Short mmCIF file of C-alpha atoms in Angstrom, two decimals:
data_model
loop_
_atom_site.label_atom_id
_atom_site.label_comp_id
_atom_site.label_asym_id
_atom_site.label_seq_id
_atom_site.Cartn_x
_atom_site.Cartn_y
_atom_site.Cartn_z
CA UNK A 1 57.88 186.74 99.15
CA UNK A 2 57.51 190.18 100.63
CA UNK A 3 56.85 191.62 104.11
CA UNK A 4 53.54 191.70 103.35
CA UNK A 5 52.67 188.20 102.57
CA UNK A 6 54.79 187.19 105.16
CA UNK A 7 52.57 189.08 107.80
CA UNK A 8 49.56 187.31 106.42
CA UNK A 9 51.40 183.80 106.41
CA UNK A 10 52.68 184.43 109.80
CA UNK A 11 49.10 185.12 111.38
CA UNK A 12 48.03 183.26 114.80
CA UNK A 13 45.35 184.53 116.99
CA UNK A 14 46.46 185.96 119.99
CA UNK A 15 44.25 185.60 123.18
CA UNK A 16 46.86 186.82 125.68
CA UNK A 17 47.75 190.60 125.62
CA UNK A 18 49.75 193.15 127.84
CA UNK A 19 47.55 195.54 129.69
CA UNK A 20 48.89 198.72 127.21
CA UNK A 21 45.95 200.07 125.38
CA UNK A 22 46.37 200.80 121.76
CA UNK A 23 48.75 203.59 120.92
CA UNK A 24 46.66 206.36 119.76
CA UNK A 25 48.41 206.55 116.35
CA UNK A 26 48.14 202.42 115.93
CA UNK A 27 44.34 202.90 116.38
CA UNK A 28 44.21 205.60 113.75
CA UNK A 29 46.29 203.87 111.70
CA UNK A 30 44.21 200.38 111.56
CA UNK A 31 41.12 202.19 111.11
CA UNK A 32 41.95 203.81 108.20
CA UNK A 33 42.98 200.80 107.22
CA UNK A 34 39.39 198.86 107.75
CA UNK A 35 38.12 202.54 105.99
CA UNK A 36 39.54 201.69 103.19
CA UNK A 37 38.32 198.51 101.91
CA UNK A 38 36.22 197.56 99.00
CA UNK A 39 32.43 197.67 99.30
CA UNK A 40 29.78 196.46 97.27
CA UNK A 41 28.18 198.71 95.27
CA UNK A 42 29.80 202.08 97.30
CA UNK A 43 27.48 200.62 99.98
CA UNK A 44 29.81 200.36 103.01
CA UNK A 45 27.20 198.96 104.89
CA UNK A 46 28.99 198.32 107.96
CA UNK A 47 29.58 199.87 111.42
CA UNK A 48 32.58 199.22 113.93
CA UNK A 49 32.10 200.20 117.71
CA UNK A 50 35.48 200.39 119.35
CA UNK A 51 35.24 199.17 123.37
CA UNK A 52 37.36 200.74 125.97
CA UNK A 53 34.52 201.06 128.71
CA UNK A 54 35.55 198.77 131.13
CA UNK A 55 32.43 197.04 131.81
CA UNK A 56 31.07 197.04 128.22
CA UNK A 57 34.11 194.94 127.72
CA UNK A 58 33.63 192.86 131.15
CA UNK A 59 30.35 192.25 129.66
CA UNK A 60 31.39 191.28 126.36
CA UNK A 61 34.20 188.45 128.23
CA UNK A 62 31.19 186.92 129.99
CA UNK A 63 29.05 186.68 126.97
CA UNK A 64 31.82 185.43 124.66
CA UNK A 65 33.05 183.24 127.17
CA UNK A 66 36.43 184.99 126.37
CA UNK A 67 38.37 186.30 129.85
CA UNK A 68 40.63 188.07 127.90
CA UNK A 69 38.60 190.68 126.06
CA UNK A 70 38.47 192.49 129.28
CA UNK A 71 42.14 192.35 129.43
CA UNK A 72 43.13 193.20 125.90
CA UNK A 73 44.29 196.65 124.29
CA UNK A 74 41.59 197.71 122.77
CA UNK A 75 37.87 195.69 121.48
CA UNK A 76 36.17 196.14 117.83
CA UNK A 77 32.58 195.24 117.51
CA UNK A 78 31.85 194.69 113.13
CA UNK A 79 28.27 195.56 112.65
CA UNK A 80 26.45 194.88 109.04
CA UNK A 81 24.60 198.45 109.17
CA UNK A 82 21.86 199.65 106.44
CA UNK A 83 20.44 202.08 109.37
CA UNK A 84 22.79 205.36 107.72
CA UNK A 85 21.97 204.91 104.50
CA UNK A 86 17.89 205.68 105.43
CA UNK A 87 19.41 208.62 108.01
CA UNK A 88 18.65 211.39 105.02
CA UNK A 89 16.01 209.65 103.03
CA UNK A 90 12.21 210.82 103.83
CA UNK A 91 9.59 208.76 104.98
CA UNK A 92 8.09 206.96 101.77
CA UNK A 93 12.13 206.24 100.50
CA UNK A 94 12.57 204.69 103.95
CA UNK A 95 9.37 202.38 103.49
CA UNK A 96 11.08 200.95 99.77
CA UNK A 97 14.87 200.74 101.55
CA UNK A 98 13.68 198.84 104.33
CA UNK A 99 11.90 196.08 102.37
CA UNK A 100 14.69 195.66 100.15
CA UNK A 101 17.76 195.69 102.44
CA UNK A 102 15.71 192.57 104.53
CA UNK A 103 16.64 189.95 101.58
CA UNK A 104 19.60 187.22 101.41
CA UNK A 105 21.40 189.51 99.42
CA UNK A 106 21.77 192.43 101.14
CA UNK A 107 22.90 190.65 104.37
CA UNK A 108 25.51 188.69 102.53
CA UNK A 109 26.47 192.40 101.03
CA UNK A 110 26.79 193.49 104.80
CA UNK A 111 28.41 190.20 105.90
CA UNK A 112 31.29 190.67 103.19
CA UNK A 113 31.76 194.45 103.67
CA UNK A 114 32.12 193.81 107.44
CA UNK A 115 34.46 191.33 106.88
CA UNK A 116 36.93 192.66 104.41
CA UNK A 117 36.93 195.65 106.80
CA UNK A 118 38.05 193.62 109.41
CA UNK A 119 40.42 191.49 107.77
CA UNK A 120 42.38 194.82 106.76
CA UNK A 121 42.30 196.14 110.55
CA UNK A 122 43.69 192.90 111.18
CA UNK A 123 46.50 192.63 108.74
CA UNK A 124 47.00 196.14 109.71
CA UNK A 125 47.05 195.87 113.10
CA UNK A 126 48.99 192.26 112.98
CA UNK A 127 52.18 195.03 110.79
CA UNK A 128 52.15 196.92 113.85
CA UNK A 129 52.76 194.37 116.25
CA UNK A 130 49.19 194.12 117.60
CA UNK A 131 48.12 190.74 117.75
CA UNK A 132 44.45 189.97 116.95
CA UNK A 133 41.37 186.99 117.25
CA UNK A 134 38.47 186.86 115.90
CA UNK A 135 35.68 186.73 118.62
CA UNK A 136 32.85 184.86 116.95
CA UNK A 137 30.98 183.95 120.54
CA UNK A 138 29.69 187.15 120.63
CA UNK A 139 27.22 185.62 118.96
CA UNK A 140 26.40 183.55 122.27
CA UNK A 141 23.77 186.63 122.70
CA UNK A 142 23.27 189.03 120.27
CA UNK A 143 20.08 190.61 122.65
CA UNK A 144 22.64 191.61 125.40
CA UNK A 145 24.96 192.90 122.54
CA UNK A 146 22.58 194.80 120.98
CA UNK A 147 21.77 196.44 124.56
CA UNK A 148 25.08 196.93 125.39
CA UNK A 149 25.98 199.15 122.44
CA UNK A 150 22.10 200.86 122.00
CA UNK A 151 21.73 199.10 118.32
CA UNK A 152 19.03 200.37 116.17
CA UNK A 153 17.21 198.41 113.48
CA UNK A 154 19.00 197.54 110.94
CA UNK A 155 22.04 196.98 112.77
CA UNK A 156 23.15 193.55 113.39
CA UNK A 157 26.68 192.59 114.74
CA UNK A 158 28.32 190.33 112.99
CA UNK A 159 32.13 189.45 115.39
CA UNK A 160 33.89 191.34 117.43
CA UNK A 161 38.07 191.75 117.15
CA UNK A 162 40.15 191.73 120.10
CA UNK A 163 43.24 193.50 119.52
CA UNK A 164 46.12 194.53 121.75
CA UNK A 165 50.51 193.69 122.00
CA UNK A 166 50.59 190.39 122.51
CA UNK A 167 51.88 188.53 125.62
CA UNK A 168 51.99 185.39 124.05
CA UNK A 169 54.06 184.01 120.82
CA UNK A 170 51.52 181.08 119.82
CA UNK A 171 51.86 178.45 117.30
CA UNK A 172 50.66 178.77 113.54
CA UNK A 173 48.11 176.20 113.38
CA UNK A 174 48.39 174.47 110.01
CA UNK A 175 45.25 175.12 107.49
CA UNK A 176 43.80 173.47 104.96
CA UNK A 177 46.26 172.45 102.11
CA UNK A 178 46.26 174.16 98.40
CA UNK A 179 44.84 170.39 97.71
CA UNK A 180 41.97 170.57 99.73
CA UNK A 181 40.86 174.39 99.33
CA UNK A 182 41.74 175.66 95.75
CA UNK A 183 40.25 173.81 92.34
CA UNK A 184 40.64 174.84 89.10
CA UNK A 185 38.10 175.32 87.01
CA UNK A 186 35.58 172.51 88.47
CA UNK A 187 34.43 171.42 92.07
CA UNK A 188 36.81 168.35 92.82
CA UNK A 189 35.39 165.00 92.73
CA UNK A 190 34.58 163.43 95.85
CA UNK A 191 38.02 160.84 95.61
CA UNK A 192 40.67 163.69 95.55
CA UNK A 193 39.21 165.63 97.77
CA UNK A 194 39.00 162.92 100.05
CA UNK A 195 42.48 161.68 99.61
CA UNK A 196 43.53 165.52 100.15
CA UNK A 197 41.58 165.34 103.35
CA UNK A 198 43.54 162.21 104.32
CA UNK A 199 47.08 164.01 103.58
CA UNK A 200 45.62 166.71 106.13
CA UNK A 201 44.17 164.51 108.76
CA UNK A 202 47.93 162.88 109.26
CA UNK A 203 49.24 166.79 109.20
CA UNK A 204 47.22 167.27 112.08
CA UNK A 205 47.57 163.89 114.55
CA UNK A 206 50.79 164.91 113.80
CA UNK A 207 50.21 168.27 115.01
CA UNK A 208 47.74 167.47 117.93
CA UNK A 209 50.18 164.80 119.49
CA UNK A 210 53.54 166.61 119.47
CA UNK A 211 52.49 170.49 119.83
CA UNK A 212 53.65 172.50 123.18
CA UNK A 213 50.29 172.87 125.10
CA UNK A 214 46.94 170.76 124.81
CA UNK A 215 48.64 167.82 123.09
CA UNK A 216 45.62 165.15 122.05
CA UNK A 217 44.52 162.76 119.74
CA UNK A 218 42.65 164.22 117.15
CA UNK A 219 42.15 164.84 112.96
CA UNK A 220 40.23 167.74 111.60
CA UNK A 221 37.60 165.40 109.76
CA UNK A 222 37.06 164.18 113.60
CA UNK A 223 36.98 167.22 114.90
CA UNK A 224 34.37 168.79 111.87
CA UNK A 225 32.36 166.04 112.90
CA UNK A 226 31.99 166.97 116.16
CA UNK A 227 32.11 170.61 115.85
CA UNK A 228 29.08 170.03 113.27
CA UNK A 229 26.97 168.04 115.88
CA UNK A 230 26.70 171.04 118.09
CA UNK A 231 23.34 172.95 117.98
CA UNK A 232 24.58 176.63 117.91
CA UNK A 233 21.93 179.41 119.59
CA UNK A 234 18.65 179.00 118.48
CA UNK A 235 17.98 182.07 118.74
CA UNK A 236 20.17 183.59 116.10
CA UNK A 237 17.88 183.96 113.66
CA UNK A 238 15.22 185.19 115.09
CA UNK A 239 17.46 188.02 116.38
CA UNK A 240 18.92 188.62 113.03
CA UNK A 241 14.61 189.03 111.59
CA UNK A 242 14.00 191.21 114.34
CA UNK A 243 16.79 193.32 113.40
CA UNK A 244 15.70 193.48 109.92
CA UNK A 245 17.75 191.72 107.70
CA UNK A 246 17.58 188.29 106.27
CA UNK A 247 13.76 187.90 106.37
CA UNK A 248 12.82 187.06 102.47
CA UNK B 1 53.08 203.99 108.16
CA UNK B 2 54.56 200.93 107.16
CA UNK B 3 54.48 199.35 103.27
CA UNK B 4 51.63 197.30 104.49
CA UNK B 5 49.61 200.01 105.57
CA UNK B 6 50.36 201.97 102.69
CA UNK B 7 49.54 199.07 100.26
CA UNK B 8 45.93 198.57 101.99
CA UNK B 9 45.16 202.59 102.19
CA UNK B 10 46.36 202.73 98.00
CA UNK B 11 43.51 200.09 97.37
CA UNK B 12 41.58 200.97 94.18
CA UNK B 13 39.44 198.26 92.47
CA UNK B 14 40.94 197.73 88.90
CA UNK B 15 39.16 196.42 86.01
CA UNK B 16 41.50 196.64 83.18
CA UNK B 17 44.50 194.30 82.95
CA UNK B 18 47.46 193.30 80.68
CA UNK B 19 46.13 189.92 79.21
CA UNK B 20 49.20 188.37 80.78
CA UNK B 21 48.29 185.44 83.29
CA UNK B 22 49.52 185.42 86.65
CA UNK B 23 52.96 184.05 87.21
CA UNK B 24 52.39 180.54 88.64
CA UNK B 25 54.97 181.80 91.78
CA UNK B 26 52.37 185.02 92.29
CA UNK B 27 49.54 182.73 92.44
CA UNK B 28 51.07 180.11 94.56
CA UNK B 29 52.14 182.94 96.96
CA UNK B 30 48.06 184.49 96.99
CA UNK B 31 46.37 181.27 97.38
CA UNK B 32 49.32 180.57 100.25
CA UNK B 33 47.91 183.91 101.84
CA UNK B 34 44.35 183.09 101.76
CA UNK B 35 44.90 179.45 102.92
CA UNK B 36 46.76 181.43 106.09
CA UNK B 37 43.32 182.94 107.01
CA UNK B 38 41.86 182.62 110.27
CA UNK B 39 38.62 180.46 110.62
CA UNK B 40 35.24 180.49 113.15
CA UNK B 41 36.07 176.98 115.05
CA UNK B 42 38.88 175.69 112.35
CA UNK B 43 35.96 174.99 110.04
CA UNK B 44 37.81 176.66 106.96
CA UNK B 45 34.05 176.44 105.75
CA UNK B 46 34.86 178.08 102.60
CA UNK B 47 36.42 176.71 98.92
CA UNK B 48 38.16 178.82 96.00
CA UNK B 49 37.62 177.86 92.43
CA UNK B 50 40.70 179.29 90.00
CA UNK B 51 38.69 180.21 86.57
CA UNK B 52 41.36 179.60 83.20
CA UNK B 53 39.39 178.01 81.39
CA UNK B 54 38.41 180.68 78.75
CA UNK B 55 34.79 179.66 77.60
CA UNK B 56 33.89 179.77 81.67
CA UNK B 57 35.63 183.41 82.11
CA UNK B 58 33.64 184.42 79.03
CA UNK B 59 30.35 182.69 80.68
CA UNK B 60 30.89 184.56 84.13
CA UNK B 61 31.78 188.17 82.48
CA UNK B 62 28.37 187.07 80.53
CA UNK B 63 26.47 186.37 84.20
CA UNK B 64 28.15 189.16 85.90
CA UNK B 65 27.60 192.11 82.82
CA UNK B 66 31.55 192.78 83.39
CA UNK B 67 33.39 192.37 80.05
CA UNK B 68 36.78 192.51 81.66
CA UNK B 69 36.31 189.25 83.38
CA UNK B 70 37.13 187.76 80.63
CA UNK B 71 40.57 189.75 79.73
CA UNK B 72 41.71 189.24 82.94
CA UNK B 73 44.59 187.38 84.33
CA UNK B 74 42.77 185.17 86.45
CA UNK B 75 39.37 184.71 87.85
CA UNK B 76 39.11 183.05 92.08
CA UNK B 77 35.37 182.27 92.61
CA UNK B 78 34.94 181.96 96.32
CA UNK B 79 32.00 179.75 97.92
CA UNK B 80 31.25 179.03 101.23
CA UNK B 81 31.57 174.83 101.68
CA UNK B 82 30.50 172.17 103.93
CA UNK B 83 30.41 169.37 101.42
CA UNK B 84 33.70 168.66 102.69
CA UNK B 85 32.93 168.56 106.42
CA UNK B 86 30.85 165.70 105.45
CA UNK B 87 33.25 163.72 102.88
CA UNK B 88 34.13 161.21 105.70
CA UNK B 89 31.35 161.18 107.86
CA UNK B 90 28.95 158.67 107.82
CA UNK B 91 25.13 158.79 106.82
CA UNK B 92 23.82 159.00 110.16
CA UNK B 93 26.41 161.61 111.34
CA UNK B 94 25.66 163.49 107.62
CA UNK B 95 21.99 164.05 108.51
CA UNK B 96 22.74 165.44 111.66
CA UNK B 97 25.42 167.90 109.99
CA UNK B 98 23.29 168.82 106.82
CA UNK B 99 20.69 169.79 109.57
CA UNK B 100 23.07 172.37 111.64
CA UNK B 101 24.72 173.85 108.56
CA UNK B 102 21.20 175.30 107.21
CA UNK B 103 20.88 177.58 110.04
CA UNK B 104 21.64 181.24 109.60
CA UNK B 105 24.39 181.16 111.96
CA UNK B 106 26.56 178.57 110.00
CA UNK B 107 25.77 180.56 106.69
CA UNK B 108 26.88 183.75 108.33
CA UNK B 109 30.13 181.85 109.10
CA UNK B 110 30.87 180.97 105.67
CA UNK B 111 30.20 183.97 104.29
CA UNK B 112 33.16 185.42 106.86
CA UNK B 113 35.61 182.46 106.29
CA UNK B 114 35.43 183.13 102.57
CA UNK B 115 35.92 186.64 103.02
CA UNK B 116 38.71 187.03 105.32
CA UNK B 117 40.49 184.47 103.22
CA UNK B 118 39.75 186.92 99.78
CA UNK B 119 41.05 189.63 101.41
CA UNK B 120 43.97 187.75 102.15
CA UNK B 121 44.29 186.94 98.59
CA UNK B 122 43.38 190.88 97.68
CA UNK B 123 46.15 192.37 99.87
CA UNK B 124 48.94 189.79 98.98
CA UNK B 125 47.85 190.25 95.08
CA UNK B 126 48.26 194.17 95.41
CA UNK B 127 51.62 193.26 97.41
CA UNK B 128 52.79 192.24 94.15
CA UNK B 129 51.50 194.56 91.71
CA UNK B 130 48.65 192.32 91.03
CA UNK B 131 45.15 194.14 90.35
CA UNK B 132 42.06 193.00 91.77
CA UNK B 133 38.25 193.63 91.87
CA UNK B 134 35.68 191.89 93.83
CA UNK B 135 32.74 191.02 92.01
CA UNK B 136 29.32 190.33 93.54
CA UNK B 137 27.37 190.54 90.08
CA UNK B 138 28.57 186.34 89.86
CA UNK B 139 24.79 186.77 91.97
CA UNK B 140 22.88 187.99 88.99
CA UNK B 141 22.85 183.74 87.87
CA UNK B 142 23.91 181.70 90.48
CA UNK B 143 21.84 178.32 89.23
CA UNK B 144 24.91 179.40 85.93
CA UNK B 145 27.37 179.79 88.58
CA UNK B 146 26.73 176.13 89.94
CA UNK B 147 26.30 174.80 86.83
CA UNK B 148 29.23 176.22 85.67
CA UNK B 149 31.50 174.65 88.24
CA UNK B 150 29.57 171.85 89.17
CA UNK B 151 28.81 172.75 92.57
CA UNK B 152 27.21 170.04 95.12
CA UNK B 153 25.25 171.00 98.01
CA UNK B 154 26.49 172.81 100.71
CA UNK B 155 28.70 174.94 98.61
CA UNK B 156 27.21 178.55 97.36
CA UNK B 157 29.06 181.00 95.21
CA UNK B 158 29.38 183.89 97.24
CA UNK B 159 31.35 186.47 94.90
CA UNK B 160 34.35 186.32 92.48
CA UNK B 161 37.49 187.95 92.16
CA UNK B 162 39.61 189.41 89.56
CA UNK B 163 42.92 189.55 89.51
CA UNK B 164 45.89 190.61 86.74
CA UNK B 165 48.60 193.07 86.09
CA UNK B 166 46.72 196.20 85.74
CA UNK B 167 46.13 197.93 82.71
CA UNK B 168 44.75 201.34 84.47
CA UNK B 169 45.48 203.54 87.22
CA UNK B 170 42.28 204.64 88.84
CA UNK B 171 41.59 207.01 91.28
CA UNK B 172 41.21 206.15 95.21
CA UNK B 173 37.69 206.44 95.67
CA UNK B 174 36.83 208.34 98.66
CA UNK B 175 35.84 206.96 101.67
CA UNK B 176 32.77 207.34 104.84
CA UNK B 177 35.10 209.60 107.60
CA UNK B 178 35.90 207.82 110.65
CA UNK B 179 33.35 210.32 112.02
CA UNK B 180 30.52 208.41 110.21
CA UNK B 181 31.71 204.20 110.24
CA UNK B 182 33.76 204.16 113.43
CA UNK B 183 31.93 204.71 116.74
CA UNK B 184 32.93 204.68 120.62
CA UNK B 185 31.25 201.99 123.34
CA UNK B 186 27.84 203.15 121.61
CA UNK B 187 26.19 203.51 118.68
CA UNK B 188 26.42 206.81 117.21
CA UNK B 189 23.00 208.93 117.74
CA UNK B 190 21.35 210.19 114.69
CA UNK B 191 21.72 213.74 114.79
CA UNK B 192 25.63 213.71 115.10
CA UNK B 193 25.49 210.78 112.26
CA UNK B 194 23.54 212.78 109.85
CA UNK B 195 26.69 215.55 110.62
CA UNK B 196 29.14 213.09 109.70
CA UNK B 197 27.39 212.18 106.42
CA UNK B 198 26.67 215.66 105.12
CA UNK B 199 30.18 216.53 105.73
CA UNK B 200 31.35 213.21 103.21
CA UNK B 201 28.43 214.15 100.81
CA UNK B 202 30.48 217.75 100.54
CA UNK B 203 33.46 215.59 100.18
CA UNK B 204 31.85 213.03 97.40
CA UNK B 205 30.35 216.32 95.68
CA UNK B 206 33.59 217.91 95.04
CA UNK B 207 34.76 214.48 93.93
CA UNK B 208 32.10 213.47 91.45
CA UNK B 209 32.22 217.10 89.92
CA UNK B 210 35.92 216.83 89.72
CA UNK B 211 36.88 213.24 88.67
CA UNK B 212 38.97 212.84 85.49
CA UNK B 213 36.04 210.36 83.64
CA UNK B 214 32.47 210.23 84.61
CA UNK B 215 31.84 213.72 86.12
CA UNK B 216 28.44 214.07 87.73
CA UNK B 217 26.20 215.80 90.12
CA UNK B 218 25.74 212.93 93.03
CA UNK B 219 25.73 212.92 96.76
CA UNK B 220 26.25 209.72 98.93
CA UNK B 221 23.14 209.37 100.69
CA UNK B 222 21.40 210.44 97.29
CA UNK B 223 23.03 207.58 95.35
CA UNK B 224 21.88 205.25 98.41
CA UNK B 225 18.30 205.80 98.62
CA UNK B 226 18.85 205.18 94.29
CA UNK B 227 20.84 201.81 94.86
CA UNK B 228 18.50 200.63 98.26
CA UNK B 229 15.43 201.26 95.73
CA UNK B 230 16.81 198.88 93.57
CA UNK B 231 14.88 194.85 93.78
CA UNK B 232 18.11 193.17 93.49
CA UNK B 233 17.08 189.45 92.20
CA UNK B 234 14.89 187.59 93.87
CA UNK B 235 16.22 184.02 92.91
CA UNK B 236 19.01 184.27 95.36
CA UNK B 237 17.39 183.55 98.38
CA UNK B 238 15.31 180.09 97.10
CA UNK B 239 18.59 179.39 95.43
CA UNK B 240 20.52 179.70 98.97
CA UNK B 241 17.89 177.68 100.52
CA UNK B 242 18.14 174.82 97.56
CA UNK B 243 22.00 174.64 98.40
CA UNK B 244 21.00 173.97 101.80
CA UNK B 245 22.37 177.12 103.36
CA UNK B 246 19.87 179.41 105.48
CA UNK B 247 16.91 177.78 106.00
CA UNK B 248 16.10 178.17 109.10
#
């Protein structure tokens, strides 16, 4: 064990922050960071839009149904981005780029740049004492996002990251065992996995019933269930078309 | 500056490693991290697949055109999953699930659970002197992939990565500027963009021309319109679709 892996072990999102924005030298610091990361194929095909404007991040709250990103230190928007790398080429290069950048590929290309960005901002940010969550909802409406931030084609965002000292010292919610998540050299049959599930499901009644806030009745197979039942926003993927990527 | 920072800004991908294998403590600890990762809605929608098994190495350095896959001292294939969402659900509830996860919104949420959690695993490895280097080429076969490992629906190979005590020290690869990837409350307009990328192609210049292997005349944006021109392969998206991911 170092300091290092005990950072990442000791992650939990934190939703409640003091009002301090980022320390100018933090913010540096965790962007370089995110700068850093691997890329596929040199591609770096990713933007990030830091927030401070107090209604861009008012607005952001009410879409993600998330009070406290107007409240928070600072606000990262992850983008997947091919728009730069057309910015220098000339009109018949653009024509080829366009076309190919629309397929599976290149949006799971994006999607994993973007994200190993942000995971380093976040482990990071999480060494300086900034606490950070993931804000998937932004999702909720990527139209209004778009607007907000003046988004050209071939732009899409992806999450947002709120970030800020946190003025809350949450739980760690327990994750998916080594049983249930890592196989060696073969998909695991449907039995152990199951029974690995099982182990799990006990960890968390366990966890539902006796933790400090929200206690419930609950297992995560349950809960997958349910979570898996909800439609999510329709209109996802026509957004994602219209931006250009992900259409062949 | 803090070790952590310092470990994520030294990042370099390596590709040549001692043909040690990881101590079974180091790869408890790096699995540990990634299983720490944070997660849209506690799905954990992703799985990891350890590769020993030397014929399979040999068969993915084959698929991916990356010798050193196979001299490695370990091989993690990450997929995103929801096979196991469904392990305990019953047919009625499955149909309804296998529905949802196809759209784009649920594969975009794979693809980012799987990622944070190999960055996880990326930044603990280099933590403890262990190598690594992400490889998306595992894309150039994916029908091998899942053959490979067995793979049911609902679980895609997303990209591999290799890990070992390194045999090499390469040079940092330089970086887009803050000027050109990191933007504030708006997306950055194209003239001052186009700035911020001439001033890295000076940068990459200097660095291609000056390099201790592989010296040559190459811009950036010049190697980008090259790479965007190139059809990457176009059985990725049916294959996608036949693993029930992305279909609508």
């Amino acid at each position: 064990m170092n300091s290092i892996i005990d950072t990442i072990l000791n992650h939990r999102s934190i939703r409640k922050f003091t009002e301090q924005p980022l320390i100018a030298e933090h913010l540096d610091m965790i962007i370089d960071a995110a700068r850093s990361s691997s890329t596929s194929s040199y591609l770096m095909a990713y933007t990030m839009i830091g927030v401070t404007d107090p209604e861009k991040k008012a607005a952001l709250a009410s879409i993600s149904n998330q009070p406290y990103i107007k409240d928070n230190g600072h606000f990262v928007l992850f983008c997947g981005d091919y728009h730069r790398h057309m910015l220098k080429a000339n009109e018949q290069e653009k024509v080829t780029m366009a076309y190919n950048v629309q397929s599976t590929e290149y949006f799971m290309i994006a999607t994993v740049d973007a994200t190993i960005a942000a995971q380093n901002m976040t482990v990071a940010a999480e060494s300086l004492g900034i606490g950070a969550c993931y804000i998937g909802s932004i999702k909720r409406d990527l139209d209004l996002v778009s607007d907000l931030f003046d988004l050209p084609e071939h732009v899409v965002p992806l999450f947002g990251l709120a970030l800020g000292y946190p003025d809350e010292q949450q739980e760690i919610k327990p994750k998916l065992p080594k049983e249930a998540v890592y196989f060696e050299n073969t998909y695991k049959d449907d039995v152990a996995h199951k029974a690995a599930l099982e182990q799990f499901d006990k960890t968390i009644e366990t966890y539902y019933r006796t933790r400090t806030t929200n206690k419930r009745e609950d297992s995560w197979t349950k809960q997958m269930v349910k979570t898996l039942h909800n439609q999510r926003n329709d209109r996802l993927t026509p957004f994602v078309k219209e931006k250009k990527f992900n259409t062949r």
